[in-house]
Tab-separated table of C-alpha atoms in Angstrom:
chain	number	residue	atom	x	y	z
A	1	MET	CA	343.203	32.831	250.979
A	2	VAL	CA	343.017	29.254	250.788
A	3	LYS	CA	343.910	29.655	247.142
A	4	ALA	CA	346.565	31.491	247.763
A	5	ILE	CA	347.945	29.052	250.407
A	6	LEU	CA	347.359	26.113	247.863
A	7	MET	CA	349.289	28.214	245.290
A	8	GLY	CA	352.336	28.824	247.524
A	9	ALA	CA	352.618	25.187	248.640
A	10	TRP	CA	352.898	24.378	245.296
A	11	SER	CA	355.431	26.699	243.942
A	12	GLY	CA	357.201	25.954	247.175
A	13	ALA	CA	357.369	22.143	246.156
A	14	VAL	CA	358.316	22.614	242.629
A	15	LEU	CA	361.107	24.948	243.610
A	16	PHE	CA	362.201	22.240	246.168
A	17	SER	CA	362.122	19.376	243.581
A	18	LEU	CA	364.314	21.300	241.141
A	19	ALA	CA	366.694	21.970	243.801
A	20	VAL	CA	367.142	18.633	244.770
A	21	GLY	CA	366.941	17.380	241.095
A	22	ALA	CA	363.556	15.357	241.460
A	23	ASP	CA	361.159	14.884	238.763
A	24	VAL	CA	358.647	17.930	238.652
A	25	GLY	CA	356.651	16.525	235.929
A	26	PRO	CA	353.867	15.055	237.975
A	27	LEU	CA	353.842	18.486	240.211
A	28	LEU	CA	353.233	20.416	236.837
A	29	ALA	CA	350.584	18.210	235.660
A	30	VAL	CA	348.573	18.766	239.027
A	31	GLY	CA	349.172	22.379	238.701
A	32	GLY	CA	348.248	22.187	234.986
A	33	LEU	CA	344.907	20.097	236.255
A	34	ALA	CA	344.483	22.902	238.973
A	35	VAL	CA	344.537	25.802	236.375
A	36	LEU	CA	341.962	24.076	234.157
A	37	VAL	CA	339.546	23.172	236.885
A	38	GLU	CA	339.721	26.910	238.104
A	39	LEU	CA	339.061	27.764	234.241
A	40	LEU	CA	336.162	25.576	233.976
A	41	THR	CA	334.460	26.805	237.248
A	42	GLY	CA	335.013	30.150	236.414
A	43	GLY	CA	337.408	31.154	239.555
A	44	ARG	CA	334.527	29.783	241.958
A	45	LEU	CA	336.303	26.531	243.096
A	46	LEU	CA	336.803	27.820	246.623
A	47	ASP	CA	335.314	31.555	246.330
A	48	ARG	CA	331.447	31.845	246.097
A	49	LYS	CA	329.777	34.668	244.592
A	50	PHE	CA	326.459	35.675	246.652
A	51	THR	CA	323.553	37.112	244.543
A	52	ILE	CA	322.249	40.908	245.758
A	53	LEU	CA	318.619	40.907	244.911
A	54	SER	CA	318.049	44.576	245.613
A	55	GLY	CA	319.468	47.796	246.690
A	56	ASN	CA	320.474	50.198	243.915
A	57	SER	CA	321.585	47.043	241.674
A	58	ASP	CA	319.813	46.300	238.101
A	59	SER	CA	319.389	42.873	239.455
A	60	GLY	CA	317.201	43.957	242.357
A	61	ARG	CA	314.629	46.092	240.030
A	62	ALA	CA	314.348	42.929	237.646
A	63	LYS	CA	313.253	40.837	240.306
A	64	ALA	CA	311.026	42.995	242.267
A	65	LEU	CA	308.138	41.364	244.078
A	66	SER	CA	306.000	43.111	246.944
A	67	PHE	CA	304.015	41.654	249.763
A	68	ALA	CA	300.703	42.032	247.362
A	69	ASP	CA	301.636	39.590	245.197
A	70	ILE	CA	301.935	36.798	248.256
A	71	GLY	CA	298.301	35.793	249.198
A	72	GLY	CA	297.556	33.850	252.116
A	73	GLN	CA	300.282	34.766	254.509
A	74	GLN	CA	298.748	37.741	256.346
A	75	VAL	CA	300.696	37.102	259.727
A	76	ALA	CA	303.925	36.421	258.274
A	77	VAL	CA	303.734	39.432	256.137
A	78	ARG	CA	302.775	41.698	259.087
A	79	GLU	CA	305.736	40.092	261.316
A	80	LEU	CA	308.141	40.396	258.584
A	81	VAL	CA	306.825	44.160	257.650
A	82	GLU	CA	306.937	45.310	261.452
A	83	ALA	CA	310.925	43.992	261.752
A	84	LEU	CA	311.697	45.774	258.388
A	85	GLU	CA	309.831	48.776	259.445
A	86	PHE	CA	312.993	48.805	262.112
A	87	ILE	CA	315.636	49.281	259.305
A	88	LYS	CA	313.252	51.840	257.221
A	89	ASN	CA	312.645	54.067	260.266
A	90	GLU	CA	315.595	53.674	262.135
A	91	ARG	CA	315.484	56.881	264.181
A	92	SER	CA	311.930	55.891	265.673
A	93	ALA	CA	313.184	52.784	266.806
A	94	VAL	CA	316.361	54.214	268.384
A	95	ARG	CA	313.966	57.025	270.114
A	96	MET	CA	312.156	54.257	271.631
A	97	GLY	CA	315.077	52.149	272.965
A	98	ILE	CA	314.378	49.273	270.463
A	99	ARG	CA	317.228	46.930	270.017
A	100	PRO	CA	317.221	46.018	266.393
A	101	LEU	CA	316.293	42.531	265.304
A	102	ARG	CA	319.465	40.527	263.992
A	103	GLY	CA	317.427	37.451	262.861
A	104	ILE	CA	314.089	36.236	261.605
A	105	LEU	CA	313.483	32.516	260.849
A	106	LEU	CA	310.619	31.791	258.392
A	107	ALA	CA	309.275	28.279	259.392
A	108	GLY	CA	306.753	26.183	257.574
A	109	PRO	CA	305.961	23.341	255.476
A	110	PRO	CA	307.550	23.253	251.756
A	111	GLY	CA	305.680	25.458	249.206
A	112	THR	CA	304.180	28.039	251.465
A	113	GLY	CA	305.623	30.933	250.129
A	114	LYS	CA	309.035	31.125	252.413
A	115	THR	CA	311.239	32.217	249.476
A	116	LEU	CA	308.747	34.699	248.165
A	117	LEU	CA	308.354	36.351	251.491
A	118	ALA	CA	312.296	37.016	251.626
A	119	ARG	CA	312.044	38.388	247.788
A	120	ALA	CA	309.232	40.606	248.503
A	121	ALA	CA	311.361	41.756	251.980
A	122	ALA	CA	314.167	42.599	249.240
A	123	SER	CA	311.889	45.079	247.419
A	124	TYR	CA	310.121	46.502	250.567
A	125	THR	CA	313.266	47.711	252.002
A	126	GLN	CA	315.766	50.048	250.839
A	127	ALA	CA	318.921	47.955	252.261
A	128	VAL	CA	321.037	46.026	250.369
A	129	PHE	CA	319.686	42.500	250.019
A	130	LEU	CA	321.776	39.235	249.298
A	131	SER	CA	320.718	35.586	249.105
A	132	ALA	CA	322.478	32.377	249.673
A	133	SER	CA	321.439	28.775	250.221
A	134	GLY	CA	322.681	26.516	253.450
A	135	SER	CA	324.239	24.234	250.947
A	136	ASP	CA	326.502	26.975	249.437
A	137	PHE	CA	328.735	26.725	252.645
A	138	ILE	CA	329.359	23.127	252.842
A	139	GLU	CA	332.389	21.856	250.476
A	140	MET	CA	334.842	19.143	250.777
A	141	TYR	CA	337.766	21.347	251.724
A	142	ALA	CA	338.109	22.043	255.469
A	143	GLY	CA	337.454	25.559	256.184
A	144	VAL	CA	335.553	26.649	253.618
A	145	GLY	CA	332.260	26.747	255.198
A	146	ALA	CA	333.350	29.602	257.857
A	147	LYS	CA	335.412	31.591	254.846
A	148	ARG	CA	332.546	31.635	252.761
A	149	VAL	CA	330.245	33.097	256.146
A	150	ARG	CA	332.812	35.591	256.420
A	151	ASP	CA	332.673	36.813	252.933
A	152	LEU	CA	329.037	36.603	252.687
A	153	PHE	CA	328.612	39.127	255.771
A	154	ALA	CA	331.685	41.236	254.568
A	155	SER	CA	329.905	41.267	250.884
A	156	ALA	CA	326.680	42.569	252.566
A	157	ARG	CA	328.370	45.180	254.785
A	158	ALA	CA	330.729	46.249	251.410
A	159	ALA	CA	327.752	46.463	249.433
A	160	ALA	CA	325.724	48.332	251.643
A	161	ALA	CA	328.612	50.952	252.236
A	162	SER	CA	329.271	51.349	248.746
A	163	GLN	CA	325.538	52.152	248.185
A	164	GLY	CA	325.096	54.415	251.041
A	165	SER	CA	323.024	52.155	253.152
A	166	ARG	CA	323.664	51.553	256.940
A	167	THR	CA	321.751	48.494	256.834
A	168	ALA	CA	321.957	44.829	254.677
A	169	VAL	CA	319.711	42.025	254.820
A	170	ILE	CA	321.089	38.471	254.030
A	171	PHE	CA	318.551	35.776	253.344
A	172	ILE	CA	319.881	32.035	253.912
A	173	ASP	CA	317.505	29.657	252.402
A	174	GLU	CA	317.439	25.874	253.918
A	175	ILE	CA	319.408	26.812	256.784
A	176	ASP	CA	318.868	23.622	258.297
A	177	VAL	CA	321.679	22.396	256.255
A	178	LEU	CA	324.107	24.954	257.645
A	179	GLY	CA	322.545	25.443	261.277
A	180	ALA	CA	321.853	21.909	262.070
A	181	VAL	CA	322.429	20.852	265.694
A	182	ARG	CA	326.237	20.525	266.537
A	183	GLY	CA	327.758	17.120	266.723
A	184	ARG	CA	325.293	15.273	264.751
A	185	HIS	CA	327.457	14.992	261.292
A	186	ALA	CA	330.222	12.459	260.723
A	187	SER	CA	332.198	15.520	259.702
A	188	HIS	CA	331.185	17.431	262.203
A	189	MET	CA	334.146	19.608	262.929
A	190	GLU	CA	333.545	21.250	259.379
A	191	TYR	CA	329.914	21.460	260.094
A	192	ASP	CA	330.345	23.229	263.613
A	193	GLN	CA	333.166	25.623	262.588
A	194	THR	CA	330.692	27.033	259.718
A	195	LEU	CA	327.829	27.258	262.212
A	196	ASN	CA	330.057	28.771	264.855
A	197	GLN	CA	331.145	31.146	262.077
A	198	LEU	CA	327.683	32.312	261.670
A	199	LEU	CA	326.621	32.610	265.380
A	200	ALA	CA	329.658	35.134	265.559
A	201	GLU	CA	328.672	37.083	262.623
A	202	MET	CA	325.111	37.530	264.028
A	203	ASP	CA	326.469	38.346	267.304
A	204	GLY	CA	328.510	41.274	265.224
A	205	LEU	CA	331.889	40.158	266.976
A	206	SER	CA	333.820	39.691	263.619
A	207	ALA	CA	332.654	43.054	262.187
A	208	VAL	CA	335.244	45.233	260.886
A	209	ARG	CA	332.889	48.103	260.645
A	210	ASP	CA	330.326	48.890	262.768
A	211	ASP	CA	328.244	51.719	260.752
A	212	VAL	CA	326.374	48.655	258.973
A	213	ARG	CA	323.762	46.506	260.692
A	214	VAL	CA	323.302	43.182	259.132
A	215	LEU	CA	319.794	41.558	259.335
A	216	VAL	CA	319.411	37.550	258.660
A	217	ILE	CA	316.232	36.312	257.478
A	218	ALA	CA	316.439	32.710	256.916
A	219	ALA	CA	313.939	29.565	255.894
A	220	THR	CA	313.529	26.396	256.802
A	221	ASN	CA	311.021	23.436	257.281
A	222	ARG	CA	312.817	21.434	259.646
A	223	VAL	CA	313.059	23.889	262.739
A	224	ASP	CA	313.137	20.790	264.773
A	225	LEU	CA	317.037	19.994	263.386
A	226	LEU	CA	318.450	23.616	264.294
A	227	ASP	CA	320.874	24.297	266.887
A	228	PRO	CA	319.608	25.947	270.063
A	229	ALA	CA	322.244	28.463	269.899
A	230	LEU	CA	320.908	29.720	266.817
A	231	LEU	CA	317.580	30.127	267.861
A	232	ARG	CA	318.108	32.153	271.275
A	233	PRO	CA	316.877	35.554	271.539
A	234	GLY	CA	319.587	37.999	270.317
A	235	ARG	CA	320.152	35.888	266.946
A	236	PHE	CA	317.090	34.615	265.730
A	237	ASP	CA	314.538	37.000	267.560
A	238	ARG	CA	311.527	35.993	265.612
A	239	ILE	CA	310.234	32.787	264.377
A	240	VAL	CA	307.506	33.590	261.859
A	241	SER	CA	305.233	30.479	260.934
A	242	VAL	CA	304.501	30.413	257.438
A	243	ASP	CA	301.744	27.706	257.270
A	244	LEU	CA	299.651	26.108	254.942
A	245	PRO	CA	296.849	28.470	253.991
A	246	ASP	CA	293.209	28.252	254.921
A	247	ALA	CA	290.298	28.572	252.708
A	248	GLN	CA	290.161	32.387	252.322
A	249	GLY	CA	294.194	32.086	251.908
A	250	ARG	CA	293.754	29.600	249.149
A	251	LEU	CA	291.235	31.926	247.465
A	252	GLU	CA	293.718	34.962	247.542
A	253	ILE	CA	296.296	32.707	246.349
A	254	LEU	CA	293.884	31.201	243.392
A	255	ARG	CA	293.196	35.200	242.388
A	256	ILE	CA	296.451	35.878	242.237
A	257	HIS	CA	297.742	32.991	239.798
A	258	THR	CA	294.544	33.291	237.675
A	259	ALA	CA	294.402	37.005	237.490
A	260	ARG	CA	295.907	36.910	233.982
A	261	LYS	CA	294.266	33.446	232.582
A	262	PRO	CA	290.907	33.736	230.982
A	263	LEU	CA	288.099	32.005	233.145
A	264	ALA	CA	284.796	30.681	232.047
A	265	ASN	CA	281.731	31.778	233.597
A	266	ASP	CA	281.040	28.493	235.329
A	267	VAL	CA	284.555	28.623	237.463
A	268	ASP	CA	283.801	29.125	241.087
A	269	LEU	CA	287.236	29.774	242.595
A	270	ALA	CA	285.740	29.928	246.149
A	271	LYS	CA	284.768	26.215	245.260
A	272	VAL	CA	287.808	25.564	244.051
A	273	ALA	CA	289.663	26.911	247.062
A	274	ARG	CA	287.404	24.874	249.332
A	275	GLU	CA	288.087	21.432	247.920
A	276	ALA	CA	291.942	22.180	247.801
A	277	TYR	CA	292.052	21.545	251.365
A	278	GLY	CA	295.711	20.953	252.545
A	279	PHE	CA	296.942	22.554	249.362
A	280	SER	CA	300.191	24.753	249.692
A	281	GLY	CA	300.758	28.042	247.844
A	282	ALA	CA	303.078	26.017	245.445
A	283	HIS	CA	300.343	23.300	244.645
A	284	LEU	CA	297.381	26.380	244.140
A	285	GLU	CA	299.918	27.547	241.506
A	286	SER	CA	300.378	24.432	239.765
A	287	LEU	CA	296.639	23.461	240.010
A	288	ALA	CA	296.087	26.989	237.964
A	289	ASN	CA	298.719	26.036	235.758
A	290	GLU	CA	297.717	22.608	234.992
A	291	ALA	CA	293.963	23.563	234.483
A	292	ALA	CA	295.000	26.174	231.843
A	293	ILE	CA	297.315	23.372	229.847
A	294	LEU	CA	294.280	21.239	229.724
A	295	ALA	CA	292.216	23.931	228.337
A	296	LEU	CA	294.804	24.508	225.879
A	297	ARG	CA	295.528	20.952	224.928
A	298	ALA	CA	291.829	20.655	224.413
A	299	GLY	CA	291.783	23.726	221.674
A	300	ARG	CA	289.799	26.251	224.097
A	301	ASN	CA	290.510	29.681	224.572
A	302	ILE	CA	289.213	29.550	228.131
A	303	ILE	CA	289.512	27.911	231.389
A	304	THR	CA	286.414	25.890	232.501
A	305	SER	CA	285.544	24.376	236.024
A	306	GLU	CA	285.880	20.881	234.634
A	307	ASP	CA	289.663	21.784	233.764
A	308	PHE	CA	290.284	22.693	237.332
A	309	SER	CA	288.522	19.380	238.566
A	310	GLU	CA	290.834	17.305	236.265
A	311	ALA	CA	293.688	19.455	237.190
A	312	MET	CA	292.962	19.009	240.872
A	313	GLU	CA	292.951	15.083	240.438
A	314	LYS	CA	296.064	15.383	238.888
A	315	VAL	CA	297.864	17.402	241.332
A	316	ILE	CA	296.733	15.201	244.418
A	317	MET	CA	297.025	11.659	242.607
A	318	GLY	CA	299.266	12.291	239.813
A	319	GLU	CA	299.203	11.082	236.169
A	320	ARG	CA	296.485	8.653	234.870
A	321	ILE	CA	297.287	5.203	234.694
A	322	GLN	CA	297.400	3.970	231.056
A	323	ARG	CA	297.059	0.334	231.946
A	324	LYS	CA	293.017	-0.280	232.337
A	325	PRO	CA	291.469	-3.072	234.657
A	326	ASP	CA	289.151	-5.741	233.242
A	327	ASP	CA	285.516	-5.134	233.705
A	328	GLU	CA	285.317	-7.173	236.681
A	329	GLN	CA	288.087	-5.282	238.426
A	330	LEU	CA	286.794	-1.893	237.296
A	331	MET	CA	283.212	-2.797	238.781
A	332	ARG	CA	284.815	-3.543	242.067
A	333	VAL	CA	286.745	-0.122	242.035
A	334	ALA	CA	283.411	1.660	241.208
A	335	VAL	CA	281.578	-0.209	244.294
A	336	HIS	CA	284.615	0.662	246.217
A	337	GLU	CA	284.694	4.366	245.624
A	338	LEU	CA	280.964	4.541	245.881
A	339	GLY	CA	280.809	2.943	249.062
A	340	HIS	CA	282.997	5.576	250.410
A	341	ALA	CA	281.128	8.541	248.580
A	342	VAL	CA	277.883	7.422	249.887
A	343	VAL	CA	278.661	7.047	253.421
A	344	SER	CA	280.333	10.223	253.339
A	345	GLU	CA	277.690	11.991	251.842
A	346	VAL	CA	274.951	10.879	254.085
A	347	LEU	CA	276.892	11.837	257.202
A	348	GLU	CA	277.986	15.135	255.866
A	349	PRO	CA	275.797	16.437	253.187
A	350	GLY	CA	277.815	18.292	250.360
A	351	SER	CA	281.212	16.623	251.057
A	352	VAL	CA	281.646	14.855	247.860
A	353	ALA	CA	283.185	16.793	245.133
A	354	SER	CA	283.669	13.865	242.531
A	355	VAL	CA	284.060	10.215	242.225
A	356	THR	CA	286.362	8.643	239.523
A	357	VAL	CA	287.501	5.271	238.470
A	358	ALA	CA	290.134	6.396	236.527
A	359	GLY	CA	293.469	5.493	238.164
A	360	ARG	CA	296.263	7.719	239.042
A	361	GLY	CA	299.334	7.128	240.479
A	362	LYS	CA	299.136	4.151	242.712
A	363	ALA	CA	295.043	4.454	243.249
A	364	LEU	CA	292.831	2.891	241.039
A	365	GLY	CA	289.822	4.965	242.069
A	366	TYR	CA	289.773	8.058	244.161
A	367	VAL	CA	286.630	10.233	245.681
A	368	ARG	CA	287.341	14.100	246.361
A	369	HIS	CA	286.014	15.443	249.212
A	370	SER	CA	284.930	19.177	249.570
A	371	PRO	CA	285.108	19.678	253.410
A	372	ARG	CA	283.015	22.557	254.540
A	373	SER	CA	285.764	24.134	256.664
A	374	ASP	CA	289.294	23.572	257.482
A	375	LEU	CA	289.312	21.551	261.114
A	376	SER	CA	292.183	22.196	263.198
A	377	LEU	CA	290.303	20.011	266.178
A	378	GLU	CA	288.362	16.779	265.893
A	379	THR	CA	285.609	15.505	268.431
A	380	ARG	CA	284.982	11.860	269.019
A	381	GLY	CA	281.729	12.058	266.818
A	382	GLN	CA	283.729	13.413	264.051
A	383	ILE	CA	286.624	10.824	264.205
A	384	GLU	CA	284.202	8.018	264.251
A	385	ARG	CA	282.098	9.376	261.234
A	386	ARG	CA	285.949	9.573	259.465
A	387	ILE	CA	286.154	5.886	260.718
A	388	CYS	CA	282.948	4.971	258.915
A	389	VAL	CA	283.732	6.711	255.840
A	390	LEU	CA	287.178	4.839	255.496
A	391	VAL	CA	285.743	1.255	255.955
A	392	ALA	CA	282.834	1.923	253.721
A	393	GLY	CA	284.805	0.759	250.721
A	394	VAL	CA	285.153	-2.689	251.784
A	395	VAL	CA	281.964	-2.713	253.400
A	396	SER	CA	280.380	-2.079	250.247
A	397	GLU	CA	282.579	-4.519	248.163
A	398	ARG	CA	281.198	-7.308	250.840
A	399	LEU	CA	277.582	-6.334	250.466
A	400	ILE	CA	277.020	-6.029	246.753
A	401	LEU	CA	279.995	-7.918	245.291
A	402	GLY	CA	280.086	-10.651	248.303
A	403	GLU	CA	283.735	-10.192	249.262
A	404	GLY	CA	286.298	-7.685	250.158
A	405	SER	CA	289.618	-7.127	248.408
A	406	THR	CA	293.423	-6.096	249.349
A	407	GLY	CA	292.271	-2.525	247.755
A	408	ALA	CA	291.168	-1.799	251.019
A	409	SER	CA	294.236	-2.201	252.984
A	410	GLN	CA	295.199	1.561	253.351
A	411	ASP	CA	291.473	2.568	254.384
A	412	ILE	CA	291.849	0.121	257.057
A	413	SER	CA	295.310	1.168	258.213
A	414	GLN	CA	293.804	4.772	258.228
A	415	ALA	CA	290.856	3.705	260.407
A	416	LEU	CA	292.832	1.874	263.129
A	417	ASP	CA	295.121	4.849	263.500
A	418	ALA	CA	292.099	7.108	263.827
A	419	ALA	CA	290.785	4.798	266.327
A	420	ARG	CA	293.990	4.853	268.233
A	421	LEU	CA	293.681	8.303	268.305
A	422	ILE	CA	290.452	8.495	270.018
A	423	VAL	CA	292.188	6.163	272.774
A	424	LYS	CA	295.320	8.593	272.725
A	425	CYS	CA	293.244	11.654	273.434
A	426	GLY	CA	291.326	10.284	276.375
A	427	LEU	CA	287.817	10.390	274.187
A	428	SER	CA	287.233	6.484	274.566
A	429	ASP	CA	285.032	4.873	277.137
A	430	ALA	CA	288.167	4.207	278.954
A	431	GLY	CA	288.693	7.645	279.830
A	432	ILE	CA	292.321	9.597	280.065
A	433	VAL	CA	294.650	6.688	280.224
A	434	SER	CA	298.160	6.005	278.736
A	435	GLU	CA	298.295	3.016	276.431
A	436	ASP	CA	301.219	1.847	278.166
A	437	ASP	CA	299.281	1.546	281.094
A	438	MET	CA	296.228	-0.350	279.760
A	439	PRO	CA	296.329	-4.156	279.310
A	440	LYS	CA	296.754	-4.840	275.613
A	441	GLU	CA	293.601	-7.031	275.386
A	442	ARG	CA	291.667	-4.057	276.781
A	443	TYR	CA	293.546	-1.820	274.211
A	444	HIS	CA	292.853	-4.043	271.392
A	445	GLU	CA	289.372	-4.427	272.241
A	446	ILE	CA	288.362	-0.753	272.517
A	447	ILE	CA	290.211	-0.173	269.087
A	448	ALA	CA	288.259	-3.357	267.466
A	449	GLY	CA	285.130	-2.047	269.010
A	450	LEU	CA	285.570	1.492	267.285
A	451	VAL	CA	286.165	0.018	264.062
A	452	LYS	CA	283.583	-2.511	264.228
A	453	ALA	CA	280.941	0.099	265.132
A	454	GLY	CA	282.078	2.138	262.405
A	455	GLN	CA	281.396	-0.880	259.543
A	456	GLU	CA	278.041	-1.642	261.189
A	457	ARG	CA	277.053	2.133	260.495
A	458	ALA	CA	278.328	1.984	257.070
A	459	ALA	CA	276.846	-1.557	256.498
A	460	SER	CA	273.292	0.321	257.411
A	461	ILE	CA	273.785	3.093	255.037
A	462	ILE	CA	274.867	1.262	252.349
A	463	SER	CA	272.235	-1.451	252.494
A	464	ALA	CA	269.613	1.073	252.287
A	465	ARG	CA	271.034	2.353	248.875
A	466	ARG	CA	272.200	-0.853	247.342
A	467	ASP	CA	270.103	-0.227	244.108
A	468	GLN	CA	271.454	3.386	243.960
A	469	ILE	CA	275.207	2.355	244.197
A	470	VAL	CA	274.879	-0.451	241.611
A	471	ARG	CA	273.190	1.906	239.051
A	472	MET	CA	275.862	4.769	239.485
A	473	ALA	CA	278.898	1.665	239.696
A	474	GLU	CA	277.320	0.790	235.978
A	475	PHE	CA	277.805	4.544	235.309
A	476	LEU	CA	281.046	4.965	236.433
A	477	CYS	CA	282.270	1.825	234.489
A	478	ARG	CA	281.043	3.805	231.409
A	479	GLU	CA	282.257	7.352	231.820
A	480	GLU	CA	284.828	6.942	234.473
A	481	ARG	CA	283.889	9.807	236.387
A	482	MET	CA	280.835	11.513	238.038
A	483	ASP	CA	280.920	14.862	239.674
A	484	GLY	CA	279.407	15.918	242.892
A	485	GLU	CA	276.199	17.553	241.760
A	486	SER	CA	275.338	14.507	239.441
A	487	PHE	CA	276.139	12.217	242.269
A	488	ARG	CA	274.125	13.895	244.676
A	489	ALA	CA	271.187	14.198	242.055
A	490	GLU	CA	271.401	10.623	241.452
A	491	LEU	CA	271.376	9.678	245.219
A	492	CYS	CA	268.336	11.822	246.188
A	493	GLN	CA	266.235	10.882	243.114
A	494	ALA	CA	266.814	7.224	243.602
A	495	ALA	CA	266.244	7.413	247.614
């Protein structure tokens, strides 16, 4: 429609110019340029074709993905399957008086599998499945966004009718681009108009035909940006959390991504899953892929546990730094990292996975931990132990090398944040009190006391193991890396 209006206006301008005897050269040049752009963009300058992922189309079969191919998201899968069952078994839903869901919002951090869940939903249901991205609706021309929303829903209904289906499913990725709170954008009228059209379509007010029902599945990692009108019941009836996987979920994901990879007998995927705390599904896929690349680079036909350890450090910290520090700085880095490792191991045996002084990213060294479990809550004692481990690096430098360094700045910042958390959660000796209501001197006194207690505790642990730290630091300066088993063996042997 927009294209037709523009063509009509251009034709009228040309005819008027000819009638009054004006030069039509500029108008013809503009028209020729428009035709050229239209040809180069394949006719998609203002129109947008949306992808049909399933139904009876060949493209749907080529992209088939089942829920069994997705690990670590059992709750999200269960919620999504239940909603899709209303589509597959519509008669049962009608008999029970169930109002069909109109929208499902998949919310969670990046890389957790929201798009994969949508693709699996496409193969699970026999409904026509169309996909789009939030950015597909935003354009420089006024009114284009609302038009594309109408086209998307019209395409879904038409495709469903042509394939004999009574239901269509639309997936909108990154919906926060389209559905942000109205009035926030500088050009908010265009954004608001586009969102208003989406709300109307989800309510079914703009539907030309009532024989096709449309279910909208959307994904976002910023629910806080979405307009409240979009989140109310009757539009997005369910918000499904697609969170970071726990240890068991990480193990399931690793098994999926290593199913076709040759693993050595020394590879313990359960151990890798425990050490990959905080990894998303995308991180775990990258971890398995990087491990395979390292094995191939080394000329081996199987992937070893060493490949997984190296790959994990690469995924966490980035590529190795080519520039190597001098011997004095290397010893300081080794002493610093061993301070963290020794205190962590003493306070929580088995917590150290590896210690390295091979610089990666912005870090000159790194201690990789292997937590026993995924903690969602912390006690005061656990936070105090975390503070002790954080300050152990600079304490180790002072006790063994005579003075600290600027390499501990981030550790100190994190230790102070942890101490503030104790006060904020009412776990300090001051009890439950607001930071704003507490005298600043008293507040800083409590924070400093918590950090100082951690330093004293770390100093006691490190002083008792000074010789072991020096010996292991010399080993790290030569070999660059020490795995957790070797570290514990050296620590216990010399104790």
